[in-house]
mmCIF file of C-alpha atoms in Angstrom:
data_model
loop_
_atom_site.group_PDB
_atom_site.id
_atom_site.type_symbol
_atom_site.label_atom_id
_atom_site.label_comp_id
_atom_site.label_asym_id
_atom_site.label_seq_id
_atom_site.Cartn_x
_atom_site.Cartn_y
_atom_site.Cartn_z
ATOM 1 C CA MET U 201 8.858 -30.080 -7.048
ATOM 2 C CA ALA U 202 8.123 -28.631 -10.981
ATOM 3 C CA THR U 203 10.901 -28.972 -13.668
ATOM 4 C CA ASN U 204 13.151 -26.147 -12.731
ATOM 5 C CA TYR U 205 13.263 -23.604 -16.328
ATOM 6 C CA PRO U 206 16.152 -21.091 -17.477
ATOM 7 C CA GLY U 207 15.901 -18.396 -16.082
ATOM 8 C CA GLN U 208 14.735 -19.275 -12.442
ATOM 9 C CA ASP U 209 18.196 -19.281 -11.010
ATOM 10 C CA ARG U 210 17.433 -15.736 -10.639
ATOM 11 C CA VAL U 211 15.751 -13.895 -8.103
ATOM 12 C CA VAL U 212 15.040 -10.549 -9.418
ATOM 13 C CA ALA U 213 12.289 -7.225 -8.123
ATOM 14 C CA LEU U 214 10.462 -3.902 -9.294
ATOM 15 C CA VAL U 215 9.871 -1.453 -6.327
ATOM 16 C CA ASP U 216 8.182 1.322 -7.344
ATOM 17 C CA MET U 217 7.062 4.294 -5.516
ATOM 18 C CA ASP U 218 2.677 4.792 -5.062
ATOM 19 C CA CYS U 219 1.929 7.980 -6.473
ATOM 20 C CA PHE U 220 5.250 9.581 -5.961
ATOM 21 C CA PHE U 221 4.698 13.216 -6.838
ATOM 22 C CA VAL U 222 1.508 13.530 -4.214
ATOM 23 C CA GLN U 223 3.903 11.539 -1.615
ATOM 24 C CA VAL U 224 7.100 14.175 -1.761
ATOM 25 C CA GLU U 225 4.075 17.164 -1.491
ATOM 26 C CA GLN U 226 2.469 15.168 0.702
ATOM 27 C CA ARG U 227 5.952 15.345 3.155
ATOM 28 C CA GLN U 228 6.392 18.420 2.611
ATOM 29 C CA ASN U 229 3.142 19.005 3.824
ATOM 30 C CA PRO U 230 1.802 17.136 5.721
ATOM 31 C CA HIS U 231 -2.328 18.438 5.820
ATOM 32 C CA LEU U 232 -2.018 16.354 2.139
ATOM 33 C CA ARG U 233 -1.933 13.589 4.350
ATOM 34 C CA ASN U 234 -5.206 10.862 3.834
ATOM 35 C CA LYS U 235 -7.579 12.989 1.792
ATOM 36 C CA PRO U 236 -8.041 13.627 -2.368
ATOM 37 C CA CYS U 237 -5.335 15.131 -4.026
ATOM 38 C CA ALA U 238 -3.032 15.830 -7.443
ATOM 39 C CA VAL U 239 0.355 17.367 -8.320
ATOM 40 C CA VAL U 240 -0.473 20.150 -10.950
ATOM 41 C CA GLN U 241 1.563 22.125 -13.857
ATOM 42 C CA TYR U 242 1.052 24.749 -15.023
ATOM 43 C CA LYS U 243 -2.797 26.496 -13.927
ATOM 44 C CA SER U 244 -2.791 28.988 -16.018
ATOM 45 C CA TRP U 245 -5.134 26.975 -18.236
ATOM 46 C CA LYS U 246 -7.973 25.267 -16.419
ATOM 47 C CA GLY U 247 -6.668 24.880 -13.177
ATOM 48 C CA GLY U 248 -3.722 22.693 -14.657
ATOM 49 C CA GLY U 249 -2.826 19.785 -16.051
ATOM 50 C CA ILE U 250 -3.155 16.483 -13.412
ATOM 51 C CA ILE U 251 0.798 14.727 -13.072
ATOM 52 C CA ALA U 252 0.541 11.848 -10.402
ATOM 53 C CA VAL U 253 -3.494 11.879 -8.307
ATOM 54 C CA SER U 254 -3.638 10.400 -4.466
ATOM 55 C CA TYR U 255 -5.513 6.657 -3.758
ATOM 56 C CA GLU U 256 -7.891 8.550 -2.479
ATOM 57 C CA ALA U 257 -9.170 11.091 -5.077
ATOM 58 C CA ARG U 258 -8.339 7.453 -7.161
ATOM 59 C CA ALA U 259 -12.191 6.157 -6.166
ATOM 60 C CA PHE U 260 -13.237 9.675 -7.107
ATOM 61 C CA GLY U 261 -12.515 9.319 -10.857
ATOM 62 C CA VAL U 262 -9.964 11.144 -10.711
ATOM 63 C CA THR U 263 -7.056 10.401 -13.070
ATOM 64 C CA ARG U 264 -3.485 11.530 -14.305
ATOM 65 C CA ASN U 265 -3.977 13.707 -17.774
ATOM 66 C CA MET U 266 -7.272 15.645 -16.173
ATOM 67 C CA TRP U 267 -7.899 18.863 -16.065
ATOM 68 C CA ALA U 268 -7.994 20.304 -12.431
ATOM 69 C CA ASP U 269 -10.865 22.031 -12.752
ATOM 70 C CA ASP U 270 -12.800 18.594 -14.623
ATOM 71 C CA ALA U 271 -11.432 16.606 -11.620
ATOM 72 C CA LYS U 272 -12.853 19.048 -9.108
ATOM 73 C CA LYS U 273 -16.419 18.439 -11.151
ATOM 74 C CA LEU U 274 -15.222 14.228 -9.865
ATOM 75 C CA CYS U 275 -13.704 15.543 -6.580
ATOM 76 C CA PRO U 276 -15.546 18.658 -4.842
ATOM 77 C CA ASP U 277 -13.016 17.866 -2.197
ATOM 78 C CA LEU U 278 -9.515 17.769 -4.038
ATOM 79 C CA LEU U 279 -6.792 19.207 -3.155
ATOM 80 C CA LEU U 280 -4.276 21.015 -5.566
ATOM 81 C CA ALA U 281 -0.010 20.518 -4.828
ATOM 82 C CA GLN U 282 0.860 22.858 -7.919
ATOM 83 C CA VAL U 283 5.131 22.206 -9.509
ATOM 84 C CA ARG U 284 7.149 25.344 -8.822
ATOM 85 C CA GLU U 285 7.496 26.603 -12.105
ATOM 86 C CA SER U 286 11.246 28.591 -13.228
ATOM 87 C CA ARG U 287 12.214 30.058 -16.803
ATOM 88 C CA GLY U 288 8.807 29.097 -17.514
ATOM 89 C CA LYS U 289 8.520 25.843 -17.608
ATOM 90 C CA ALA U 290 8.334 22.764 -14.327
ATOM 91 C CA ASN U 291 10.718 22.804 -11.595
ATOM 92 C CA LEU U 292 11.003 18.736 -11.299
ATOM 93 C CA THR U 293 13.950 19.022 -8.600
ATOM 94 C CA LYS U 294 12.319 18.319 -5.707
ATOM 95 C CA TYR U 295 10.844 14.790 -7.021
ATOM 96 C CA ARG U 296 14.636 14.436 -9.115
ATOM 97 C CA GLU U 297 15.943 15.088 -4.728
ATOM 98 C CA ALA U 298 13.314 12.860 -3.410
ATOM 99 C CA SER U 299 14.306 9.892 -6.109
ATOM 100 C CA VAL U 300 18.186 9.450 -4.876
ATOM 101 C CA GLU U 301 17.033 9.542 -1.522
ATOM 102 C CA VAL U 302 14.968 6.384 -2.060
ATOM 103 C CA MET U 303 18.099 4.858 -3.936
ATOM 104 C CA GLU U 304 20.064 5.323 -1.576
ATOM 105 C CA VAL U 305 18.669 3.118 0.899
ATOM 106 C CA MET U 306 17.880 0.188 -2.364
ATOM 107 C CA SER U 307 21.382 0.534 -2.580
ATOM 108 C CA ARG U 308 22.240 -0.798 0.633
ATOM 109 C CA PHE U 309 20.366 -4.282 -0.415
ATOM 110 C CA ALA U 310 21.302 -5.551 -3.858
ATOM 111 C CA VAL U 311 22.211 -3.995 -6.708
ATOM 112 C CA ILE U 312 19.396 -2.594 -8.010
ATOM 113 C CA GLU U 313 18.814 -0.704 -11.818
ATOM 114 C CA ARG U 314 17.233 2.648 -11.628
ATOM 115 C CA ALA U 315 14.497 2.792 -14.868
ATOM 116 C CA SER U 316 12.843 6.003 -13.555
ATOM 117 C CA ILE U 317 13.111 8.429 -11.284
ATOM 118 C CA ASP U 318 10.625 6.647 -9.214
ATOM 119 C CA GLU U 319 11.142 2.419 -9.693
ATOM 120 C CA ALA U 320 13.966 0.573 -10.103
ATOM 121 C CA TYR U 321 15.227 -3.365 -10.894
ATOM 122 C CA VAL U 322 16.755 -5.222 -7.712
ATOM 123 C CA ASP U 323 18.701 -8.267 -8.483
ATOM 124 C CA LEU U 324 18.237 -10.278 -5.209
ATOM 125 C CA THR U 325 20.236 -13.075 -6.416
ATOM 126 C CA SER U 326 23.506 -12.514 -4.117
ATOM 127 C CA ALA U 327 21.789 -11.488 -1.324
ATOM 128 C CA VAL U 328 18.862 -14.702 -1.447
ATOM 129 C CA GLN U 329 21.922 -17.048 -0.853
ATOM 130 C CA GLU U 330 23.468 -15.554 1.458
ATOM 131 C CA ARG U 331 20.023 -15.579 3.869
ATOM 132 C CA LEU U 332 19.966 -18.793 2.633
ATOM 133 C CA GLN U 333 23.066 -19.460 4.525
ATOM 134 C CA LYS U 334 22.013 -17.328 7.397
ATOM 135 C CA LEU U 335 18.390 -19.540 7.684
ATOM 136 C CA GLN U 336 20.486 -23.210 7.644
ATOM 137 C CA GLY U 337 16.851 -24.614 6.529
ATOM 138 C CA GLN U 338 14.734 -22.578 9.242
ATOM 139 C CA PRO U 339 11.357 -22.126 8.095
ATOM 140 C CA ILE U 340 10.190 -18.997 7.098
ATOM 141 C CA SER U 341 7.569 -17.238 8.845
ATOM 142 C CA ALA U 342 4.765 -15.461 7.513
ATOM 143 C CA ASP U 343 5.073 -12.833 9.976
ATOM 144 C CA LEU U 344 8.493 -12.020 7.618
ATOM 145 C CA LEU U 345 5.861 -11.526 4.926
ATOM 146 C CA PRO U 346 3.464 -9.111 5.980
ATOM 147 C CA THR U 347 2.436 -7.083 2.946
ATOM 148 C CA THR U 348 3.172 -10.123 0.831
ATOM 149 C CA TYR U 349 0.795 -11.293 -2.111
ATOM 150 C CA ILE U 350 1.482 -14.986 -3.872
ATOM 151 C CA GLU U 351 0.310 -14.818 -7.406
ATOM 152 C CA GLY U 352 -2.557 -18.055 -7.878
ATOM 153 C CA LEU U 353 -3.269 -18.799 -4.591
ATOM 154 C CA PRO U 354 -5.326 -19.470 -2.048
ATOM 155 C CA HIS U 355 -6.322 -22.618 -3.481
ATOM 156 C CA GLY U 356 -10.193 -23.458 -3.632
ATOM 157 C CA PHE U 357 -10.986 -19.522 -3.085
ATOM 158 C CA THR U 358 -14.392 -19.911 -4.974
ATOM 159 C CA THR U 359 -16.879 -16.452 -5.208
ATOM 160 C CA ALA U 360 -19.003 -17.898 -2.468
ATOM 161 C CA GLU U 361 -17.065 -16.418 -0.831
ATOM 162 C CA GLY U 362 -16.316 -13.170 -2.101
ATOM 163 C CA THR U 363 -17.361 -11.715 0.821
ATOM 164 C CA ILE U 364 -13.661 -12.445 2.824
ATOM 165 C CA GLN U 365 -11.664 -9.617 3.135
ATOM 166 C CA LYS U 366 -8.894 -9.069 1.080
ATOM 167 C CA GLU U 367 -5.868 -9.242 3.625
ATOM 168 C CA GLU U 368 -7.751 -13.058 5.111
ATOM 169 C CA ILE U 369 -7.575 -14.194 1.661
ATOM 170 C CA ARG U 370 -3.389 -12.974 1.566
ATOM 171 C CA LYS U 371 -2.752 -14.304 4.920
ATOM 172 C CA GLN U 372 -4.635 -18.204 3.607
ATOM 173 C CA GLY U 373 -2.687 -18.185 0.606
ATOM 174 C CA LEU U 374 1.046 -17.138 1.920
ATOM 175 C CA LEU U 375 0.871 -19.533 4.525
ATOM 176 C CA GLN U 376 -0.616 -22.361 1.495
ATOM 177 C CA TRP U 377 2.891 -21.206 0.262
ATOM 178 C CA LEU U 378 4.622 -21.368 3.176
ATOM 179 C CA ASP U 379 2.792 -24.653 4.134
ATOM 180 C CA ASN U 380 4.612 -26.328 0.617
ATOM 181 C CA LEU U 381 7.774 -24.769 1.166
ATOM 182 C CA GLN U 382 10.905 -26.963 0.537
ATOM 183 C CA ILE U 383 13.160 -25.442 3.214
ATOM 184 C CA GLY U 384 15.945 -28.105 3.162
ATOM 185 C CA HIS U 385 16.562 -27.859 -0.677
ATOM 186 C CA THR U 386 18.539 -24.552 -1.324
ATOM 187 C CA ALA U 387 18.336 -25.095 -4.703
ATOM 188 C CA SER U 388 14.134 -24.706 -5.253
ATOM 189 C CA PRO U 389 13.388 -21.193 -7.065
ATOM 190 C CA ASP U 390 10.645 -21.112 -5.321
ATOM 191 C CA LEU U 391 12.064 -21.111 -1.777
ATOM 192 C CA GLN U 392 14.505 -18.388 -3.783
ATOM 193 C CA LEU U 393 11.514 -16.312 -4.570
ATOM 194 C CA THR U 394 10.160 -17.094 -0.619
ATOM 195 C CA VAL U 395 13.549 -14.764 0.183
ATOM 196 C CA GLY U 396 13.405 -12.861 -1.840
ATOM 197 C CA ALA U 397 10.109 -11.171 -1.109
ATOM 198 C CA VAL U 398 11.354 -10.944 2.780
ATOM 199 C CA ILE U 399 14.157 -8.786 1.719
ATOM 200 C CA VAL U 400 12.509 -6.940 -0.082
ATOM 201 C CA GLU U 401 9.842 -6.429 2.143
ATOM 202 C CA GLU U 402 12.949 -5.597 4.643
ATOM 203 C CA MET U 403 13.926 -3.107 2.165
ATOM 204 C CA ARG U 404 10.393 -1.549 1.577
ATOM 205 C CA ALA U 405 10.243 -0.741 5.632
ATOM 206 C CA ALA U 406 13.216 1.014 5.317
ATOM 207 C CA ILE U 407 12.870 3.275 2.259
ATOM 208 C CA GLU U 408 9.774 3.891 4.776
ATOM 209 C CA ARG U 409 11.407 3.800 8.229
ATOM 210 C CA GLN U 410 13.947 6.476 6.109
ATOM 211 C CA THR U 411 12.015 8.945 3.684
ATOM 212 C CA SER U 412 8.745 8.325 4.855
ATOM 213 C CA PHE U 413 7.710 7.381 1.059
ATOM 214 C CA GLN U 414 5.469 4.292 0.880
ATOM 215 C CA CYS U 415 6.188 1.451 -2.254
ATOM 216 C CA SER U 416 5.106 -1.439 -4.334
ATOM 217 C CA ALA U 417 7.039 -4.583 -5.261
ATOM 218 C CA GLY U 418 7.210 -7.370 -7.962
ATOM 219 C CA ILE U 419 9.254 -10.920 -7.107
ATOM 220 C CA SER U 420 9.723 -12.994 -9.347
ATOM 221 C CA HIS U 421 12.451 -14.143 -12.221
ATOM 222 C CA ASN U 422 13.399 -11.866 -14.383
ATOM 223 C CA LYS U 423 12.288 -7.643 -14.680
ATOM 224 C CA VAL U 424 8.570 -8.699 -16.699
ATOM 225 C CA LEU U 425 7.274 -10.874 -14.316
ATOM 226 C CA ALA U 426 8.475 -8.608 -11.745
ATOM 227 C CA LYS U 427 6.866 -5.254 -13.836
ATOM 228 C CA LEU U 428 3.621 -7.382 -13.679
ATOM 229 C CA ALA U 429 3.687 -8.586 -10.082
ATOM 230 C CA CYS U 430 4.313 -5.214 -8.961
ATOM 231 C CA GLY U 431 1.192 -3.648 -10.213
ATOM 232 C CA LEU U 432 -1.386 -6.808 -9.106
ATOM 233 C CA ASN U 433 -1.383 -5.393 -5.797
ATOM 234 C CA LYS U 434 -0.834 -1.838 -5.522
ATOM 235 C CA PRO U 435 -0.326 -0.253 -3.126
ATOM 236 C CA ASN U 436 1.747 -0.470 -0.443
ATOM 237 C CA ARG U 437 1.706 -3.937 -1.176
ATOM 238 C CA GLN U 438 4.247 -6.648 -2.926
ATOM 239 C CA THR U 439 3.694 -9.917 -4.779
ATOM 240 C CA LEU U 440 5.504 -12.298 -5.991
ATOM 241 C CA VAL U 441 5.282 -14.229 -8.831
ATOM 242 C CA SER U 442 6.188 -18.156 -9.092
ATOM 243 C CA HIS U 443 7.178 -19.335 -12.390
ATOM 244 C CA GLY U 444 4.314 -21.878 -11.767
ATOM 245 C CA SER U 445 1.680 -19.766 -11.740
ATOM 246 C CA VAL U 446 2.597 -17.998 -15.311
ATOM 247 C CA PRO U 447 0.148 -20.218 -17.063
ATOM 248 C CA GLN U 448 -3.216 -19.308 -15.247
ATOM 249 C CA LEU U 449 -2.218 -15.630 -15.308
ATOM 250 C CA PHE U 450 -1.063 -15.470 -18.964
ATOM 251 C CA SER U 451 -4.360 -16.904 -19.750
ATOM 252 C CA GLN U 452 -5.604 -13.896 -18.995
ATOM 253 C CA MET U 453 -3.489 -10.994 -19.283
ATOM 254 C CA PRO U 454 -4.077 -9.026 -22.082
ATOM 255 C CA ILE U 455 -0.827 -8.549 -24.283
ATOM 256 C CA SER U 456 0.026 -5.070 -24.567
ATOM 257 C CA LYS U 457 -0.076 -4.929 -20.667
ATOM 258 C CA ILE U 458 3.571 -6.985 -20.892
ATOM 259 C CA ARG U 459 7.098 -4.800 -20.749
ATOM 260 C CA SER U 460 7.952 -4.269 -24.351
ATOM 261 C CA LEU U 461 4.589 -5.247 -26.043
ATOM 262 C CA GLY U 462 2.753 -1.781 -25.635
ATOM 263 C CA GLY U 463 3.893 -0.789 -28.761
ATOM 264 C CA LYS U 464 4.335 -1.228 -31.791
ATOM 265 C CA LEU U 465 5.215 -4.776 -31.430
ATOM 266 C CA GLY U 466 2.268 -5.930 -28.938
ATOM 267 C CA ALA U 467 -0.001 -4.159 -31.873
ATOM 268 C CA SER U 468 1.696 -6.305 -34.929
ATOM 269 C CA VAL U 469 1.678 -9.342 -32.369
ATOM 270 C CA ILE U 470 -2.609 -9.296 -31.886
ATOM 271 C CA GLU U 471 -3.037 -8.218 -34.922
ATOM 272 C CA ILE U 472 -1.059 -10.682 -37.663
ATOM 273 C CA LEU U 473 -1.828 -13.656 -35.001
ATOM 274 C CA GLY U 474 -4.977 -12.864 -33.823
ATOM 275 C CA VAL U 475 -4.863 -13.320 -30.459
ATOM 276 C CA GLU U 476 -5.416 -11.265 -27.255
ATOM 277 C CA TYR U 477 -3.936 -12.381 -23.913
ATOM 278 C CA MET U 478 -0.394 -12.992 -23.630
ATOM 279 C CA GLY U 479 -1.507 -17.183 -22.758
ATOM 280 C CA GLU U 480 -2.401 -17.846 -26.331
ATOM 281 C CA LEU U 481 1.154 -17.631 -28.000
ATOM 282 C CA THR U 482 2.366 -20.584 -26.486
ATOM 283 C CA GLN U 483 -0.333 -22.373 -28.930
ATOM 284 C CA PHE U 484 3.142 -21.191 -32.201
ATOM 285 C CA SER U 485 6.358 -22.823 -32.252
ATOM 286 C CA GLU U 486 8.999 -20.686 -32.166
ATOM 287 C CA SER U 487 10.165 -21.146 -36.348
ATOM 288 C CA GLN U 488 6.188 -19.174 -36.435
ATOM 289 C CA LEU U 489 7.025 -16.698 -34.121
ATOM 290 C CA GLN U 490 10.496 -15.959 -35.915
ATOM 291 C CA SER U 491 8.387 -16.077 -39.836
ATOM 292 C CA HIS U 492 6.519 -12.941 -38.522
ATOM 293 C CA PHE U 493 8.642 -11.274 -36.168
ATOM 294 C CA GLY U 494 12.068 -12.031 -37.066
ATOM 295 C CA GLU U 495 14.218 -14.304 -35.122
ATOM 296 C CA LYS U 496 15.289 -11.789 -32.679
ATOM 297 C CA ASN U 497 12.015 -11.044 -31.606
ATOM 298 C CA GLY U 498 10.236 -14.348 -32.177
ATOM 299 C CA SER U 499 12.322 -16.283 -30.006
ATOM 300 C CA TRP U 500 12.036 -13.699 -27.442
ATOM 301 C CA LEU U 501 7.917 -14.007 -27.368
ATOM 302 C CA TYR U 502 8.218 -17.792 -27.872
ATOM 303 C CA ALA U 503 9.802 -17.657 -24.569
ATOM 304 C CA MET U 504 8.387 -14.764 -22.775
ATOM 305 C CA CYS U 505 4.818 -16.799 -23.297
ATOM 306 C CA ARG U 506 6.056 -19.507 -21.437
ATOM 307 C CA GLY U 507 7.670 -17.055 -18.319
ATOM 308 C CA ILE U 508 11.256 -17.110 -19.788
ATOM 309 C CA GLU U 509 13.285 -13.798 -20.084
ATOM 310 C CA HIS U 510 16.540 -13.078 -19.427
ATOM 311 C CA ASP U 511 17.542 -9.214 -19.659
ATOM 312 C CA PRO U 512 20.210 -8.435 -16.643
ATOM 313 C CA VAL U 513 19.770 -6.270 -13.713
ATOM 314 C CA LYS U 514 22.075 -3.444 -15.059
ATOM 315 C CA PRO U 515 23.585 -1.645 -11.836
ATOM 316 C CA ARG U 516 23.106 2.217 -12.631
ATOM 317 C CA GLN U 517 21.765 4.596 -9.463
ATOM 318 C CA LEU U 518 21.570 7.013 -11.730
ATOM 319 C CA PRO U 519 20.438 8.715 -14.779
ATOM 320 C CA LYS U 520 21.748 7.375 -18.458
ATOM 321 C CA THR U 521 20.358 11.238 -19.679
ATOM 322 C CA ILE U 522 19.651 14.559 -18.075
ATOM 323 C CA GLY U 523 17.530 16.677 -20.212
ATOM 324 C CA CYS U 524 14.913 18.896 -20.263
ATOM 325 C CA SER U 525 12.196 20.433 -22.161
ATOM 326 C CA LYS U 526 9.501 22.460 -23.016
ATOM 327 C CA ASN U 527 5.640 21.948 -24.837
ATOM 328 C CA PHE U 528 3.920 24.056 -27.141
ATOM 329 C CA PRO U 529 0.872 23.021 -28.265
ATOM 330 C CA GLY U 530 -1.327 24.337 -30.836
ATOM 331 C CA LYS U 531 -1.772 28.141 -31.029
ATOM 332 C CA THR U 532 0.858 28.756 -28.437
ATOM 333 C CA ALA U 533 3.612 26.899 -31.159
ATOM 334 C CA LEU U 534 6.776 28.856 -31.922
ATOM 335 C CA ALA U 535 6.864 30.980 -34.995
ATOM 336 C CA THR U 536 9.880 32.719 -35.068
ATOM 337 C CA ARG U 537 13.654 32.488 -34.481
ATOM 338 C CA GLU U 538 13.761 34.767 -31.720
ATOM 339 C CA GLN U 539 11.231 33.139 -30.073
ATOM 340 C CA VAL U 540 12.898 29.436 -30.157
ATOM 341 C CA GLN U 541 16.569 31.228 -29.219
ATOM 342 C CA TRP U 542 14.692 32.227 -26.255
ATOM 343 C CA TRP U 543 13.121 28.789 -24.949
ATOM 344 C CA LEU U 544 16.458 27.348 -25.992
ATOM 345 C CA LEU U 545 18.216 29.635 -23.835
ATOM 346 C CA GLN U 546 15.783 28.886 -20.998
ATOM 347 C CA LEU U 547 16.528 25.259 -21.344
ATOM 348 C CA ALA U 548 20.341 25.050 -21.332
ATOM 349 C CA HIS U 549 19.963 27.417 -17.829
ATOM 350 C CA GLU U 550 18.191 23.951 -16.512
ATOM 351 C CA LEU U 551 20.691 22.326 -17.826
ATOM 352 C CA GLU U 552 23.678 23.630 -17.126
ATOM 353 C CA GLU U 553 22.809 24.160 -14.131
ATOM 354 C CA ARG U 554 22.006 20.248 -13.284
ATOM 355 C CA LEU U 555 24.415 19.479 -15.723
ATOM 356 C CA THR U 556 27.181 20.951 -12.867
ATOM 357 C CA LYS U 557 25.711 19.465 -9.926
ATOM 358 C CA ASP U 558 25.942 16.029 -11.419
ATOM 359 C CA ARG U 559 29.548 16.362 -12.691
ATOM 360 C CA ASN U 560 30.398 17.687 -8.653
ATOM 361 C CA ASP U 561 28.245 14.869 -7.413
ATOM 362 C CA ASN U 562 29.407 12.212 -9.242
ATOM 363 C CA ASP U 563 32.521 12.660 -11.109
ATOM 364 C CA ARG U 564 30.968 12.248 -14.565
ATOM 365 C CA VAL U 565 31.387 14.966 -17.936
ATOM 366 C CA ALA U 566 28.487 14.780 -20.951
ATOM 367 C CA THR U 567 29.688 15.083 -24.035
ATOM 368 C CA GLN U 568 26.749 14.759 -26.400
ATOM 369 C CA LEU U 569 24.378 17.432 -27.236
ATOM 370 C CA THR U 570 20.978 16.149 -28.177
ATOM 371 C CA VAL U 571 18.094 17.811 -29.321
ATOM 372 C CA SER U 572 14.521 16.890 -29.853
ATOM 373 C CA ILE U 573 11.854 18.856 -31.426
ATOM 374 C CA ARG U 574 8.079 18.313 -32.954
ATOM 375 C CA VAL U 575 7.377 20.520 -35.886
ATOM 376 C CA GLN U 576 4.222 21.080 -37.592
ATOM 377 C CA GLY U 577 3.768 20.065 -41.251
ATOM 378 C CA ASP U 578 0.868 19.985 -43.614
ATOM 379 C CA LYS U 579 -0.997 17.642 -41.818
ATOM 380 C CA ARG U 580 0.102 16.113 -38.869
ATOM 381 C CA LEU U 581 3.184 16.749 -36.173
ATOM 382 C CA SER U 582 6.474 15.749 -36.974
ATOM 383 C CA SER U 583 9.455 14.707 -34.589
ATOM 384 C CA LEU U 584 12.726 14.436 -35.414
ATOM 385 C CA ARG U 585 16.387 14.603 -33.172
ATOM 386 C CA ARG U 586 19.721 16.555 -33.689
ATOM 387 C CA CYS U 587 22.963 15.865 -31.965
ATOM 388 C CA CYS U 588 26.553 17.880 -31.983
ATOM 389 C CA ALA U 589 29.016 17.486 -29.516
ATOM 390 C CA LEU U 590 29.165 18.806 -26.009
ATOM 391 C CA THR U 591 32.133 20.575 -25.356
ATOM 392 C CA HIS U 592 30.997 23.117 -22.372
ATOM 393 C CA TYR U 593 28.875 23.361 -19.405
ATOM 394 C CA ASP U 594 27.840 26.551 -20.526
ATOM 395 C CA ALA U 595 24.272 28.036 -21.075
ATOM 396 C CA HIS U 596 24.463 30.795 -24.012
ATOM 397 C CA LYS U 597 26.874 28.340 -25.902
ATOM 398 C CA MET U 598 24.227 25.124 -25.743
ATOM 399 C CA SER U 599 21.294 27.396 -26.887
ATOM 400 C CA HIS U 600 23.326 28.620 -29.680
ATOM 401 C CA SER U 601 24.876 25.181 -30.871
ATOM 402 C CA ALA U 602 21.408 23.325 -30.034
ATOM 403 C CA PHE U 603 19.879 26.411 -32.382
ATOM 404 C CA ALA U 604 22.371 25.433 -35.503
ATOM 405 C CA ALA U 605 21.211 22.239 -35.391
ATOM 406 C CA ILE U 606 18.150 22.080 -35.865
ATOM 407 C CA ARG U 607 17.626 25.904 -37.484
ATOM 408 C CA ASN U 608 16.853 24.220 -41.048
ATOM 409 C CA CYS U 609 13.993 22.559 -39.744
ATOM 410 C CA ASN U 610 12.170 25.017 -39.963
ATOM 411 C CA THR U 611 8.904 24.709 -40.896
ATOM 412 C CA SER U 612 6.778 28.448 -39.689
ATOM 413 C CA GLY U 613 7.213 30.256 -43.797
ATOM 414 C CA VAL U 614 9.469 32.825 -41.459
ATOM 415 C CA LYS U 615 13.043 32.736 -42.903
ATOM 416 C CA THR U 616 15.612 31.838 -40.010
ATOM 417 C CA GLU U 617 18.928 34.020 -41.815
#
């Protein structure tokens, strides 16, 4: 048995709904199933912007953020579902409600932390310990893990065997893994991960059975590895990443693919250290990393490149914020007081509806209103935020407060007085 490293006493999963908006549309319109399809917003320009794509359409090169008219050139048989509009903007209500369905199913299995509308982290640690007591040393059957991949296995797979179907490779890796498990050693991190994977198989099956939605998952010892694992074998599959598989996995893992390293910090690491892959960071001492990126970030990088991370799964099924927005690119940019006030009122009407429903459903009240805007400067767009107290769930009062908060940010040249 390999040496236990810090954090290996936890079992954490990330469950991610596969092309979620597409699945919501397919449930409502079954004729879209098993066909190339996409979900679009605002069809008035180039057929609308694509925000979700089925795997059948991805095979033709269709991607998110593509214009529907351009996508149809790649895939002439592409079927489109349009997001409903309300008050001049996209209305995502049915997707949010579908998300609530999924979160409710997941919460019956373990502690969950909603990460976005279509994904959530799961702390399986306690559930795994309970299941281990029931197992009483019994071996775990491969039949309990019908969609599970073991990262780094099977050993001995060569390019000469590349014609073997992916499912056969999955089975070989899983059998190698199960053969080497220390079943009687309940403190074994690998055994705990395996039991966690069994529970996630059950969770995903329950989600599909009760909502019709399919999802993928990653199982590991922390959030970062779980999220990374989740994306390795999509769709409708799950991947287990053990601590022992991290060195090989990180040896070719781009730094930008790691959670929290896709932005400025990751770019700084690549530029300053002259590295490309996560595994390359192991050559630097903790003090070296701290000298470049500060004490906190340096220590985090030192641990993370070794697969160690301690961010807890925070119990949360509900979003921390409720917001709505509308973009006005290029020539559609708002230039008058009346335009800004009218759109603030439309957004406030939606916000009033959603806040009222949230208060009734979840017995909580928002206390702060935040307004975020992008303004056109001399050379580029700049973003800014303003906050004020939220005392009433009233659209007119909220829009008035929002305008008062941003009125001094006017760059149009038109006076707001």
